């Protein structure tokens, strides 16, 4: 549902993030370690309570989001990286998102609808980027405002950076810090 007057829209989005970790750094149960060593995938609901995560959040959320977060772990079968585990964070997110709507040629305007995901960490620890093997997509069948808006299939993805300037003291490192922000954008007209 798109609210042009208040420049926001409601949506349900699915977000995936992937990273790897050494198996020795993970806090898992004995059964989960056994399953990984046998080559099986392991789903862990409370992985983030005891293990490192990229601390992702939706930057343009308005109010509280309803989120369900799951983690799936799989051991890399490559001989060189045998102690490496790939972690996949899956988020089902439902809520309201802010979007600057440009209504210059109403009612024939084409609007961008963007979801922006950021990390609490600076880009020296977490760099968010598009996954070339799992492209962003949209479910047009679930779009509520189909009678008022046409939702286009194409989804654009980009990474941008915000720059933060820390409090400066004479003895401090004066280097600026950057955070990466991943944005997925679709269009409605």
Short mmCIF file of N, CA and C in Angstrom, two decimals, residues 41-180:
data_model
loop_
_atom_site.label_atom_id
_atom_site.label_comp_id
_atom_site.label_asym_id
_atom_site.label_seq_id
_atom_site.Cartn_x
_atom_site.Cartn_y
_atom_site.Cartn_z
N UNK A 41 23.09 -29.01 6.44
CA UNK A 41 22.77 -27.63 6.81
C UNK A 41 22.14 -27.64 8.19
N UNK A 42 22.39 -26.59 8.95
CA UNK A 42 21.84 -26.47 10.29
C UNK A 42 21.10 -25.14 10.38
N UNK A 43 19.84 -25.18 10.84
CA UNK A 43 19.08 -23.95 11.07
C UNK A 43 19.13 -23.63 12.55
N UNK A 44 19.54 -22.39 12.86
CA UNK A 44 19.68 -21.94 14.25
C UNK A 44 18.85 -20.67 14.42
N UNK A 45 17.85 -20.73 15.28
CA UNK A 45 16.98 -19.56 15.46
C UNK A 45 17.64 -18.46 16.28
N UNK A 46 18.39 -18.82 17.32
CA UNK A 46 18.98 -17.82 18.22
C UNK A 46 20.49 -17.70 18.02
N UNK A 47 20.93 -17.87 16.79
CA UNK A 47 22.35 -17.80 16.46
C UNK A 47 22.96 -16.48 16.92
N UNK A 48 22.26 -15.37 16.68
CA UNK A 48 22.79 -14.04 16.97
C UNK A 48 22.99 -13.73 18.44
N UNK A 49 22.41 -14.52 19.32
CA UNK A 49 22.57 -14.26 20.75
C UNK A 49 23.96 -14.65 21.25
N UNK A 50 24.62 -15.60 20.59
CA UNK A 50 25.91 -16.08 21.07
C UNK A 50 27.03 -15.96 20.04
N UNK A 51 26.70 -15.53 18.82
CA UNK A 51 27.68 -15.48 17.74
C UNK A 51 27.67 -14.12 17.06
N UNK A 52 28.74 -13.84 16.34
CA UNK A 52 28.86 -12.58 15.61
C UNK A 52 27.85 -12.54 14.46
N UNK A 53 27.22 -11.38 14.29
CA UNK A 53 26.37 -11.10 13.13
C UNK A 53 26.73 -9.71 12.62
N UNK A 54 26.33 -9.37 11.40
CA UNK A 54 26.64 -8.03 10.88
C UNK A 54 25.74 -6.93 11.45
N UNK A 55 24.85 -7.26 12.37
CA UNK A 55 23.97 -6.28 13.02
C UNK A 55 23.26 -5.40 12.00
N UNK A 56 22.47 -6.05 11.15
CA UNK A 56 21.75 -5.34 10.09
C UNK A 56 20.49 -4.69 10.62
N UNK A 57 20.11 -3.59 9.99
CA UNK A 57 18.84 -2.94 10.29
C UNK A 57 18.33 -2.27 9.02
N UNK A 58 17.02 -2.05 8.95
CA UNK A 58 16.42 -1.38 7.80
C UNK A 58 16.47 0.12 8.06
N UNK A 59 17.21 0.82 7.23
CA UNK A 59 17.48 2.24 7.46
C UNK A 59 16.24 3.12 7.28
N UNK A 60 15.37 2.81 6.33
CA UNK A 60 14.23 3.69 6.05
C UNK A 60 12.92 3.16 6.62
N UNK A 61 13.01 2.39 7.70
CA UNK A 61 11.80 1.90 8.37
C UNK A 61 11.13 3.04 9.13
N UNK A 62 9.80 3.02 9.14
CA UNK A 62 9.02 3.99 9.90
C UNK A 62 8.33 3.21 11.01
N UNK A 63 8.67 3.50 12.26
CA UNK A 63 8.05 2.77 13.37
C UNK A 63 8.65 1.39 13.53
N UNK A 64 7.92 0.56 14.27
CA UNK A 64 8.38 -0.80 14.55
C UNK A 64 8.13 -1.73 13.37
N UNK A 65 9.09 -2.58 13.09
CA UNK A 65 8.94 -3.61 12.07
C UNK A 65 8.62 -4.94 12.74
N UNK A 66 7.88 -5.77 12.04
CA UNK A 66 7.69 -7.15 12.48
C UNK A 66 8.73 -7.97 11.73
N UNK A 67 9.66 -8.58 12.48
CA UNK A 67 10.74 -9.33 11.84
C UNK A 67 10.82 -10.75 12.40
N UNK A 68 11.05 -11.68 11.51
CA UNK A 68 11.39 -13.05 11.89
C UNK A 68 12.77 -13.31 11.28
N UNK A 69 13.75 -13.63 12.13
CA UNK A 69 15.13 -13.83 11.67
C UNK A 69 15.53 -15.28 11.92
N UNK A 70 16.07 -15.92 10.87
CA UNK A 70 16.55 -17.29 10.97
C UNK A 70 17.98 -17.34 10.40
N UNK A 71 18.75 -18.28 10.90
CA UNK A 71 20.12 -18.46 10.42
C UNK A 71 20.29 -19.90 9.96
N UNK A 72 20.93 -20.06 8.80
CA UNK A 72 21.26 -21.39 8.30
C UNK A 72 22.77 -21.45 8.13
N UNK A 73 23.38 -22.53 8.62
CA UNK A 73 24.82 -22.72 8.53
C UNK A 73 25.10 -23.94 7.69
N UNK A 74 26.16 -23.86 6.88
CA UNK A 74 26.58 -25.00 6.05
C UNK A 74 28.09 -24.96 5.96
N UNK A 75 28.70 -26.10 6.18
CA UNK A 75 30.16 -26.20 6.13
C UNK A 75 30.61 -26.23 4.68
N UNK A 76 31.70 -25.53 4.40
CA UNK A 76 32.27 -25.52 3.06
C UNK A 76 32.99 -26.84 2.83
N UNK A 77 32.63 -27.53 1.75
CA UNK A 77 33.23 -28.85 1.47
C UNK A 77 34.54 -28.75 0.70
N UNK A 78 34.95 -27.55 0.35
CA UNK A 78 36.23 -27.35 -0.32
C UNK A 78 37.35 -27.73 0.65
N UNK A 79 38.31 -28.52 0.20
CA UNK A 79 39.40 -29.00 1.07
C UNK A 79 40.18 -27.85 1.72
N UNK A 80 40.39 -26.77 0.98
CA UNK A 80 41.17 -25.65 1.54
C UNK A 80 40.40 -24.91 2.63
N UNK A 81 39.08 -24.85 2.50
CA UNK A 81 38.26 -24.09 3.44
C UNK A 81 37.39 -25.00 4.28
N UNK A 82 37.88 -26.18 4.62
CA UNK A 82 37.03 -27.17 5.28
C UNK A 82 36.57 -26.71 6.67
N UNK A 83 37.32 -25.86 7.32
CA UNK A 83 36.92 -25.35 8.64
C UNK A 83 36.04 -24.11 8.53
N UNK A 84 35.75 -23.71 7.31
CA UNK A 84 34.95 -22.51 7.07
C UNK A 84 33.47 -22.87 6.98
N UNK A 85 32.63 -22.08 7.63
CA UNK A 85 31.18 -22.29 7.61
C UNK A 85 30.54 -21.06 6.98
N UNK A 86 29.62 -21.29 6.03
CA UNK A 86 28.86 -20.18 5.46
C UNK A 86 27.60 -20.00 6.29
N UNK A 87 27.36 -18.76 6.72
CA UNK A 87 26.18 -18.42 7.50
C UNK A 87 25.27 -17.59 6.61
N UNK A 88 23.99 -17.92 6.60
CA UNK A 88 23.00 -17.16 5.84
C UNK A 88 21.93 -16.67 6.81
N UNK A 89 21.82 -15.36 6.92
CA UNK A 89 20.77 -14.75 7.74
C UNK A 89 19.57 -14.46 6.85
N UNK A 90 18.41 -14.95 7.24
CA UNK A 90 17.18 -14.72 6.46
C UNK A 90 16.21 -13.94 7.33
N UNK A 91 15.74 -12.81 6.79
CA UNK A 91 14.80 -11.96 7.53
C UNK A 91 13.51 -11.81 6.74
N UNK A 92 12.40 -12.11 7.39
CA UNK A 92 11.09 -11.77 6.86
C UNK A 92 10.67 -10.51 7.60
N UNK A 93 10.48 -9.42 6.86
CA UNK A 93 10.22 -8.12 7.46
C UNK A 93 8.90 -7.58 6.92
N UNK A 94 8.07 -7.11 7.83
CA UNK A 94 6.80 -6.50 7.44
C UNK A 94 6.69 -5.17 8.18
N UNK A 95 6.36 -4.10 7.43
CA UNK A 95 6.24 -2.81 8.09
C UNK A 95 6.03 -1.68 7.12
N UNK A 96 6.28 -0.48 7.62
CA UNK A 96 6.12 0.75 6.85
C UNK A 96 7.50 1.32 6.58
N UNK A 97 7.69 1.80 5.35
CA UNK A 97 8.98 2.32 4.91
C UNK A 97 8.81 3.73 4.35
N UNK A 98 9.76 4.60 4.66
CA UNK A 98 9.72 5.97 4.17
C UNK A 98 10.30 6.01 2.76
N UNK A 99 9.72 6.83 1.91
CA UNK A 99 10.23 7.04 0.56
C UNK A 99 9.86 8.44 0.11
N UNK A 100 10.83 9.20 -0.36
CA UNK A 100 10.55 10.54 -0.91
C UNK A 100 9.83 10.35 -2.23
N UNK A 101 8.55 10.69 -2.27
CA UNK A 101 7.76 10.53 -3.49
C UNK A 101 7.75 11.83 -4.27
N UNK A 102 8.05 11.74 -5.53
CA UNK A 102 8.12 12.91 -6.41
C UNK A 102 6.91 12.91 -7.32
N UNK A 103 5.93 13.73 -7.00
CA UNK A 103 4.68 13.76 -7.75
C UNK A 103 4.65 14.99 -8.66
N UNK A 104 5.51 15.01 -9.67
CA UNK A 104 5.59 16.15 -10.58
C UNK A 104 4.56 16.07 -11.69
N UNK A 105 4.22 14.87 -12.12
CA UNK A 105 3.30 14.67 -13.25
C UNK A 105 2.15 13.75 -12.85
N UNK A 106 1.61 13.99 -11.66
CA UNK A 106 0.54 13.14 -11.14
C UNK A 106 -0.63 13.14 -12.12
N UNK A 107 -1.27 12.07 -12.47
CA UNK A 107 -1.14 10.72 -11.91
C UNK A 107 -0.22 9.81 -12.71
N UNK A 108 0.58 10.36 -13.62
CA UNK A 108 1.41 9.50 -14.48
C UNK A 108 2.85 9.38 -14.00
N UNK A 109 3.11 9.74 -12.76
CA UNK A 109 4.46 9.63 -12.21
C UNK A 109 4.87 8.17 -12.03
N UNK A 110 6.17 7.93 -12.13
CA UNK A 110 6.74 6.64 -11.76
C UNK A 110 7.55 6.88 -10.49
N UNK A 111 7.22 6.12 -9.44
CA UNK A 111 7.83 6.31 -8.13
C UNK A 111 8.81 5.19 -7.83
N UNK A 112 9.87 5.55 -7.13
CA UNK A 112 10.80 4.54 -6.62
C UNK A 112 10.32 4.09 -5.24
N UNK A 113 10.35 2.80 -5.00
CA UNK A 113 10.06 2.23 -3.69
C UNK A 113 11.31 1.46 -3.27
N UNK A 114 11.97 1.96 -2.24
CA UNK A 114 13.29 1.44 -1.86
C UNK A 114 13.27 0.89 -0.44
N UNK A 115 13.99 -0.20 -0.25
CA UNK A 115 14.30 -0.71 1.09
C UNK A 115 15.81 -0.63 1.22
N UNK A 116 16.28 0.08 2.26
CA UNK A 116 17.71 0.27 2.48
C UNK A 116 18.14 -0.46 3.75
N UNK A 117 19.15 -1.32 3.61
CA UNK A 117 19.65 -2.11 4.73
C UNK A 117 21.06 -1.64 5.05
N UNK A 118 21.32 -1.41 6.34
CA UNK A 118 22.63 -0.95 6.78
C UNK A 118 23.12 -1.86 7.92
N UNK A 119 24.38 -1.69 8.27
CA UNK A 119 24.98 -2.43 9.37
C UNK A 119 25.41 -1.45 10.45
N UNK A 120 25.43 -1.91 11.68
CA UNK A 120 25.93 -1.09 12.77
C UNK A 120 27.44 -0.92 12.70
N UNK A 121 28.10 -1.76 11.90
CA UNK A 121 29.56 -1.72 11.78
C UNK A 121 29.99 -0.83 10.62
N UNK A 122 31.19 -0.29 10.73
CA UNK A 122 31.78 0.48 9.64
C UNK A 122 32.21 -0.46 8.52
N UNK A 123 32.52 0.11 7.36
CA UNK A 123 32.81 -0.71 6.18
C UNK A 123 34.14 -1.45 6.26
N UNK A 124 34.97 -1.19 7.26
CA UNK A 124 36.18 -1.99 7.43
C UNK A 124 35.85 -3.37 8.04
N UNK A 125 34.65 -3.52 8.63
CA UNK A 125 34.21 -4.81 9.18
C UNK A 125 33.10 -5.44 8.35
N UNK A 126 32.17 -4.64 7.82
CA UNK A 126 31.04 -5.15 7.04
C UNK A 126 30.87 -4.29 5.80
N UNK A 127 30.93 -4.94 4.65
CA UNK A 127 30.69 -4.28 3.37
C UNK A 127 29.48 -4.95 2.73
N UNK A 128 28.38 -4.22 2.64
CA UNK A 128 27.16 -4.76 2.05
C UNK A 128 27.23 -4.59 0.54
N UNK A 129 26.91 -5.66 -0.19
CA UNK A 129 26.95 -5.59 -1.65
C UNK A 129 25.96 -6.57 -2.25
N UNK A 130 25.65 -6.35 -3.51
CA UNK A 130 24.71 -7.18 -4.24
C UNK A 130 25.30 -8.58 -4.43
N UNK A 131 24.46 -9.59 -4.27
CA UNK A 131 24.86 -10.97 -4.51
C UNK A 131 24.55 -11.28 -5.97
N UNK A 132 25.57 -11.49 -6.78
CA UNK A 132 25.39 -11.74 -8.21
C UNK A 132 24.72 -13.08 -8.49
N UNK A 133 24.73 -13.99 -7.51
CA UNK A 133 24.14 -15.31 -7.71
C UNK A 133 22.68 -15.39 -7.25
N UNK A 134 22.26 -14.45 -6.41
CA UNK A 134 20.89 -14.41 -5.90
C UNK A 134 20.37 -12.98 -6.10
N UNK A 135 19.77 -12.73 -7.24
CA UNK A 135 19.33 -11.38 -7.58
C UNK A 135 18.09 -10.97 -6.80
N UNK A 136 17.95 -9.68 -6.56
CA UNK A 136 16.76 -9.15 -5.90
C UNK A 136 15.57 -9.26 -6.84
N UNK A 137 14.41 -9.54 -6.28
CA UNK A 137 13.20 -9.68 -7.11
C UNK A 137 11.99 -9.19 -6.31
N UNK A 138 10.84 -9.18 -6.97
CA UNK A 138 9.62 -8.69 -6.35
C UNK A 138 8.47 -9.63 -6.67
N UNK A 139 7.56 -9.78 -5.72
CA UNK A 139 6.35 -10.58 -5.92
C UNK A 139 5.21 -9.61 -6.24
N UNK A 140 4.91 -9.44 -7.51
CA UNK A 140 3.87 -8.48 -7.92
C UNK A 140 2.48 -8.97 -7.55
N UNK A 141 2.31 -10.27 -7.38
CA UNK A 141 0.99 -10.82 -7.02
C UNK A 141 0.56 -10.37 -5.62
N UNK A 142 1.51 -10.10 -4.74
CA UNK A 142 1.18 -9.70 -3.37
C UNK A 142 0.93 -8.20 -3.23
N UNK A 143 1.03 -7.46 -4.33
CA UNK A 143 0.89 -6.00 -4.29
C UNK A 143 -0.57 -5.63 -4.09
N UNK A 144 -0.88 -4.89 -3.02
CA UNK A 144 -2.25 -4.56 -2.65
C UNK A 144 -2.85 -3.47 -3.54
N UNK A 145 -2.07 -2.47 -3.91
CA UNK A 145 -2.58 -1.32 -4.67
C UNK A 145 -2.57 -1.55 -6.18
N UNK A 146 -2.87 -2.74 -6.64
CA UNK A 146 -2.80 -3.05 -8.07
C UNK A 146 -3.77 -2.23 -8.90
N UNK A 147 -4.88 -1.79 -8.32
CA UNK A 147 -5.85 -1.01 -9.09
C UNK A 147 -5.41 0.44 -9.25
N UNK A 148 -4.57 0.94 -8.34
CA UNK A 148 -4.10 2.32 -8.42
C UNK A 148 -2.72 2.44 -9.04
N UNK A 149 -1.88 1.45 -8.87
CA UNK A 149 -0.49 1.51 -9.29
C UNK A 149 -0.12 0.27 -10.10
N UNK A 150 0.79 0.46 -11.04
CA UNK A 150 1.40 -0.65 -11.77
C UNK A 150 2.78 -0.86 -11.17
N UNK A 151 3.06 -2.05 -10.68
CA UNK A 151 4.35 -2.35 -10.07
C UNK A 151 5.22 -3.03 -11.13
N UNK A 152 6.35 -2.41 -11.44
CA UNK A 152 7.25 -2.94 -12.47
C UNK A 152 8.08 -4.08 -11.89
N UNK A 153 8.45 -5.04 -12.74
CA UNK A 153 9.19 -6.23 -12.29
C UNK A 153 10.65 -5.96 -11.95
N UNK A 154 11.28 -5.04 -12.65
CA UNK A 154 12.71 -4.80 -12.46
C UNK A 154 13.01 -4.30 -11.05
N UNK A 155 14.05 -4.84 -10.44
CA UNK A 155 14.52 -4.39 -9.14
C UNK A 155 15.98 -3.97 -9.31
N UNK A 156 16.26 -2.73 -8.99
CA UNK A 156 17.63 -2.23 -9.04
C UNK A 156 18.28 -2.39 -7.67
N UNK A 157 19.58 -2.57 -7.65
CA UNK A 157 20.30 -2.73 -6.39
C UNK A 157 21.59 -1.93 -6.45
N UNK A 158 21.91 -1.27 -5.34
CA UNK A 158 23.15 -0.50 -5.29
C UNK A 158 23.65 -0.41 -3.86
N UNK A 159 24.95 -0.18 -3.75
CA UNK A 159 25.56 0.08 -2.45
C UNK A 159 26.03 1.52 -2.43
N UNK A 160 25.71 2.21 -1.36
CA UNK A 160 26.19 3.58 -1.18
C UNK A 160 26.82 3.65 0.21
N UNK A 161 27.45 4.77 0.50
CA UNK A 161 28.16 4.91 1.77
C UNK A 161 27.75 6.20 2.45
N UNK A 162 27.66 6.15 3.77
CA UNK A 162 27.51 7.36 4.57
C UNK A 162 28.83 7.59 5.28
N UNK A 163 29.17 8.83 5.44
CA UNK A 163 30.44 9.19 6.08
C UNK A 163 30.13 9.79 7.44
N UNK A 164 30.85 9.34 8.45
CA UNK A 164 30.71 9.89 9.79
C UNK A 164 32.04 10.49 10.21
N UNK A 165 31.95 11.63 10.83
CA UNK A 165 33.14 12.29 11.33
C UNK A 165 33.11 12.20 12.84
N UNK A 166 34.00 11.42 13.44
CA UNK A 166 33.97 11.25 14.89
C UNK A 166 34.36 12.55 15.59
N UNK A 167 34.02 12.63 16.88
CA UNK A 167 34.43 13.77 17.68
C UNK A 167 35.95 13.89 17.58
N UNK A 168 36.41 15.07 17.27
CA UNK A 168 37.85 15.24 17.02
C UNK A 168 38.56 15.85 18.23
N UNK A 169 39.58 15.17 18.64
CA UNK A 169 40.45 15.63 19.71
C UNK A 169 41.84 15.77 19.10
N UNK A 170 42.69 16.51 19.70
CA UNK A 170 44.03 16.72 19.13
C UNK A 170 44.78 15.41 18.94
N UNK A 171 44.56 14.44 19.82
CA UNK A 171 45.29 13.18 19.75
C UNK A 171 44.56 12.09 18.98
N UNK A 172 43.33 12.37 18.55
CA UNK A 172 42.53 11.35 17.86
C UNK A 172 42.98 11.16 16.43
N UNK A 173 42.68 9.99 15.93
CA UNK A 173 42.83 9.72 14.51
C UNK A 173 41.74 10.51 13.79
N UNK A 174 42.09 11.34 12.85
CA UNK A 174 41.13 12.21 12.19
C UNK A 174 40.51 11.58 10.96
N UNK A 175 40.64 10.28 10.84
CA UNK A 175 40.12 9.58 9.67
C UNK A 175 38.61 9.43 9.77
N UNK A 176 37.94 9.71 8.67
CA UNK A 176 36.49 9.55 8.63
C UNK A 176 36.13 8.07 8.58
N UNK A 177 34.96 7.75 9.09
CA UNK A 177 34.46 6.37 9.09
C UNK A 177 33.29 6.29 8.12
N UNK A 178 33.20 5.17 7.39
CA UNK A 178 32.11 4.98 6.43
C UNK A 178 31.30 3.74 6.79
N UNK A 179 30.01 3.81 6.50
CA UNK A 179 29.12 2.66 6.62
C UNK A 179 28.54 2.38 5.24
N UNK A 180 28.45 1.10 4.89
CA UNK A 180 27.83 0.75 3.62
C UNK A 180 26.33 0.56 3.84
#
